[in-house]
Tab-separated table of C-alpha atoms in Angstrom:
chain	number	residue	atom	x	y	z
A	1	MET	CA	41.343	-160.321	-83.636
A	2	GLU	CA	44.969	-161.361	-83.848
A	3	GLY	CA	46.479	-163.953	-81.603
A	4	GLY	CA	46.565	-167.647	-81.478
A	5	VAL	CA	46.071	-170.752	-79.524
A	6	HIS	CA	49.199	-172.807	-79.924
A	7	GLN	CA	47.985	-176.379	-79.570
A	8	GLU	CA	47.888	-178.909	-82.380
A	9	GLU	CA	45.497	-181.526	-80.963
A	10	ILE	CA	42.125	-181.288	-82.696
A	11	ASP	CA	38.814	-182.948	-81.854
A	12	PRO	CA	35.199	-181.756	-81.910
A	13	GLY	CA	35.125	-180.952	-78.182
A	14	ASP	CA	38.568	-179.384	-78.219
A	15	PRO	CA	38.671	-175.691	-77.222
A	16	THR	CA	41.632	-175.302	-79.590
A	17	SER	CA	39.837	-176.831	-82.599
A	18	PRO	CA	39.286	-174.869	-85.828
A	19	GLU	CA	35.729	-174.168	-84.660
A	20	ALA	CA	37.114	-172.304	-81.642
A	21	TYR	CA	39.201	-170.092	-83.943
A	22	HIS	CA	36.016	-168.400	-85.155
A	23	ASP	CA	35.556	-166.942	-81.708
A	24	PRO	CA	38.105	-168.187	-79.182
A	25	CYS	CA	36.603	-165.828	-76.628
A	26	SER	CA	33.205	-167.554	-76.756
A	27	ASN	CA	33.862	-170.194	-74.088
A	28	ALA	CA	35.778	-170.052	-70.831
A	29	LEU	CA	38.442	-172.652	-71.628
A	30	SER	CA	39.411	-171.415	-75.098
A	31	LYS	CA	39.326	-167.833	-73.765
A	32	LEU	CA	41.696	-168.797	-70.950
A	33	LEU	CA	44.120	-170.461	-73.376
A	34	TRP	CA	43.936	-167.550	-75.811
A	35	ASN	CA	44.667	-165.141	-72.966
A	36	ALA	CA	47.633	-167.260	-71.819
A	37	ASP	CA	49.172	-166.903	-75.292
A	38	ALA	CA	48.600	-163.148	-75.164
A	39	SER	CA	50.221	-162.923	-71.743
A	40	VAL	CA	53.251	-164.807	-73.047
A	41	SER	CA	53.543	-162.409	-75.965
A	42	ASN	CA	53.636	-159.554	-73.464
A	43	ALA	CA	56.382	-161.379	-71.544
A	44	LEU	CA	58.813	-160.466	-74.328
A	45	ILE	CA	58.483	-156.790	-73.428
A	46	GLU	CA	58.852	-157.489	-69.698
A	47	PHE	CA	61.912	-159.701	-70.248
A	48	LEU	CA	63.527	-157.082	-72.462
A	49	ASN	CA	62.848	-154.341	-69.902
A	50	ARG	CA	64.491	-156.490	-67.213
A	51	ALA	CA	67.489	-157.163	-69.481
A	52	ILE	CA	67.956	-153.417	-69.898
A	53	GLN	CA	67.626	-152.887	-66.110
A	54	GLU	CA	70.260	-155.583	-65.527
A	55	GLY	CA	72.693	-153.778	-67.846
A	56	ASP	CA	72.467	-156.429	-70.572
A	57	GLY	CA	71.284	-154.009	-73.228
A	58	ALA	CA	68.341	-154.856	-75.450
A	59	THR	CA	69.096	-158.581	-75.635
A	60	LEU	CA	67.881	-161.787	-74.019
A	61	SER	CA	71.107	-163.602	-74.889
A	62	LYS	CA	72.993	-162.801	-71.671
A	63	ARG	CA	70.756	-164.517	-69.066
A	64	GLU	CA	67.478	-166.346	-68.525
A	65	PHE	CA	64.310	-164.586	-67.455
A	66	GLY	CA	61.154	-166.388	-66.409
A	67	ALA	CA	57.656	-165.876	-65.014
A	68	ASN	CA	54.550	-167.850	-64.142
A	69	LEU	CA	51.234	-167.327	-65.859
A	70	ILE	CA	48.452	-166.705	-63.371
A	71	LYS	CA	44.713	-167.074	-63.989
A	72	VAL	CA	42.743	-164.140	-62.600
A	73	ALA	CA	39.100	-163.007	-62.795
A	74	ASN	CA	37.127	-163.178	-66.055
A	75	ASP	CA	39.397	-165.876	-67.537
A	76	GLN	CA	42.225	-163.383	-67.879
A	77	VAL	CA	45.850	-164.502	-67.502
A	78	ASN	CA	48.518	-162.253	-66.038
A	79	LEU	CA	52.255	-162.551	-66.156
A	80	GLY	CA	53.691	-163.110	-62.688
A	81	VAL	CA	56.825	-161.494	-61.287
A	82	VAL	CA	59.789	-161.880	-63.631
A	83	GLY	CA	62.700	-163.867	-62.226
A	84	VAL	CA	66.224	-163.025	-63.346
A	85	GLY	CA	68.977	-165.611	-63.672
A	86	PRO	CA	72.723	-165.037	-63.463
A	87	GLN	CA	74.690	-163.977	-66.524
A	88	VAL	CA	75.568	-166.766	-68.912
A	89	GLN	CA	79.000	-168.212	-68.174
A	90	PRO	CA	80.954	-170.578	-70.429
A	91	GLY	CA	80.592	-174.168	-69.247
A	92	TYR	CA	77.435	-173.514	-67.201
A	93	THR	CA	73.847	-174.084	-68.255
A	94	PRO	CA	71.813	-170.893	-67.729
A	95	THR	CA	68.975	-171.130	-65.218
A	96	VAL	CA	66.337	-168.936	-63.658
A	97	ALA	CA	64.299	-169.411	-60.504
A	98	ILE	CA	60.745	-168.369	-61.346
A	99	PRO	CA	59.164	-166.632	-58.350
A	100	ALA	CA	55.910	-168.260	-57.183
A	101	ASN	CA	54.615	-164.868	-56.053
A	102	GLY	CA	50.908	-165.673	-56.105
A	103	ALA	CA	50.972	-168.711	-58.395
A	104	THR	CA	49.196	-171.659	-56.780
A	105	TYR	CA	47.753	-174.971	-57.914
A	106	LEU	CA	44.411	-173.150	-58.226
A	107	ASN	CA	45.562	-170.434	-60.638
A	108	TRP	CA	48.773	-171.580	-62.365
A	109	MET	CA	48.452	-171.534	-66.170
A	110	GLY	CA	52.011	-172.461	-67.149
A	111	ASP	CA	55.231	-170.526	-67.282
A	112	VAL	CA	57.469	-168.742	-69.749
A	113	HIS	CA	61.227	-168.343	-69.881
A	114	ASN	CA	63.876	-167.658	-72.475
A	115	HIS	CA	66.795	-169.786	-73.611
A	116	PRO	CA	69.859	-167.597	-74.310
A	117	SER	CA	71.387	-170.542	-76.194
A	118	GLY	CA	68.740	-170.339	-78.903
A	119	ASP	CA	67.638	-173.940	-78.282
A	120	PRO	CA	63.811	-173.994	-78.410
A	121	ILE	CA	63.510	-177.413	-76.727
A	122	PRO	CA	62.866	-177.705	-72.959
A	123	SER	CA	65.702	-179.323	-71.046
A	124	ASP	CA	65.036	-182.732	-69.509
A	125	ASP	CA	64.745	-181.080	-66.070
A	126	GLU	CA	62.304	-178.437	-67.325
A	127	TRP	CA	60.175	-181.090	-69.014
A	128	TYR	CA	60.177	-183.297	-65.908
A	129	MET	CA	59.238	-180.429	-63.554
A	130	PHE	CA	56.461	-179.252	-65.894
A	131	GLN	CA	54.967	-182.742	-66.278
A	132	ASN	CA	55.092	-183.334	-62.516
A	133	ARG	CA	53.484	-179.993	-61.717
A	134	VAL	CA	50.632	-180.640	-64.141
A	135	ALA	CA	50.125	-184.157	-62.723
A	136	ASP	CA	50.131	-182.791	-59.155
A	137	ILE	CA	47.554	-180.140	-60.031
A	138	ILE	CA	45.274	-182.717	-61.682
A	139	ALA	CA	45.648	-185.042	-58.683
A	140	THR	CA	44.861	-182.375	-56.094
A	141	HIS	CA	42.378	-180.303	-58.136
A	142	PRO	CA	40.599	-182.601	-60.613
A	143	GLU	CA	38.280	-179.739	-61.567
A	144	ARG	CA	41.284	-178.232	-63.404
A	145	ASN	CA	41.842	-181.311	-65.572
A	146	ALA	CA	40.569	-179.692	-68.801
A	147	GLU	CA	42.819	-176.645	-68.351
A	148	MET	CA	45.811	-178.806	-67.498
A	149	GLN	CA	45.529	-180.651	-70.807
A	150	TYR	CA	46.418	-177.404	-72.589
A	151	VAL	CA	48.567	-175.315	-70.225
A	152	ALA	CA	52.079	-174.939	-71.532
A	153	ILE	CA	55.655	-174.271	-70.768
A	154	TYR	CA	56.620	-171.502	-73.188
A	155	ILE	CA	60.189	-170.936	-74.361
A	156	VAL	CA	61.356	-167.666	-75.900
A	157	ILE	CA	64.207	-167.759	-78.401
A	158	GLY	CA	66.004	-164.691	-79.761
A	159	ASP	CA	65.467	-160.988	-79.300
A	160	PRO	CA	62.486	-158.841	-80.277
A	161	PRO	CA	61.415	-158.112	-82.942
A	162	ASN	CA	62.683	-161.451	-84.278
A	163	ALA	CA	62.000	-163.499	-81.152
A	164	LYS	CA	60.006	-166.698	-81.434
A	165	ILE	CA	57.943	-168.332	-78.696
A	166	TYR	CA	57.300	-172.073	-78.584
A	167	ALA	CA	54.631	-173.792	-76.493
A	168	TYR	CA	54.866	-177.285	-75.026
A	169	THR	CA	51.795	-178.915	-73.493
A	170	ARG	CA	51.768	-182.144	-71.525
A	171	HIS	CA	50.986	-183.923	-74.805
A	172	SER	CA	53.917	-182.476	-76.749
A	173	PHE	CA	56.569	-184.907	-77.850
A	174	PRO	CA	59.772	-184.617	-75.778
A	175	GLY	CA	62.726	-183.474	-77.836
A	176	GLN	CA	60.571	-182.030	-80.626
A	177	GLN	CA	60.069	-178.337	-81.269
A	178	GLY	CA	56.755	-177.039	-79.929
A	179	GLN	CA	54.044	-175.092	-81.671
A	180	GLU	CA	54.978	-171.474	-82.384
A	181	VAL	CA	52.886	-168.834	-80.597
A	182	ASN	CA	51.729	-165.722	-82.400
A	183	PRO	CA	54.003	-162.906	-81.116
A	184	ASP	CA	51.160	-160.406	-81.666
A	185	ALA	CA	48.572	-162.308	-79.612
A	186	GLN	CA	45.942	-160.105	-77.964
A	187	SER	CA	43.754	-160.916	-74.943
A	188	CYS	CA	40.019	-161.422	-75.262
A	189	PRO	CA	38.063	-158.329	-74.283
A	190	LEU	CA	36.617	-158.313	-70.769
């Protein structure tokens, strides 16, 4: 099975440890994280399709696109509705409003968006909003604490087939490039 969990933290009880790589689909938490990576890999196709619909051609360099990751039945993770930002303008930082559209504190598994600039690092605002959302979810739904240690904000850089995806968990170091996600990640079978 191809695919990959993006996290670097390793400990014996860690669902992203080398032991989990033997069968990441064997427990609910590692399966959920594996499926989030796979959903993000599929986001590239959705973002590119939206770019073409917007008249941008086959490139993600003209605007930001973004979507939430939503946990559904059987530890599967779906890509939410893709939000489309305005065209990049000189002197303005590109943005995208990611539609909630079904994402709640009970099912949110992170989000994914692209950076037309090619900078793989989350902006200070993105980092702050991500950290606050994770903290709010843990505070209001402590049963999600284990998941929230590994959910990520994913940033897409470049255009397929050369695009790269970087994951940032709440334990990532601000200002440092995140762990690269396998662009060929596949979901666990149902």
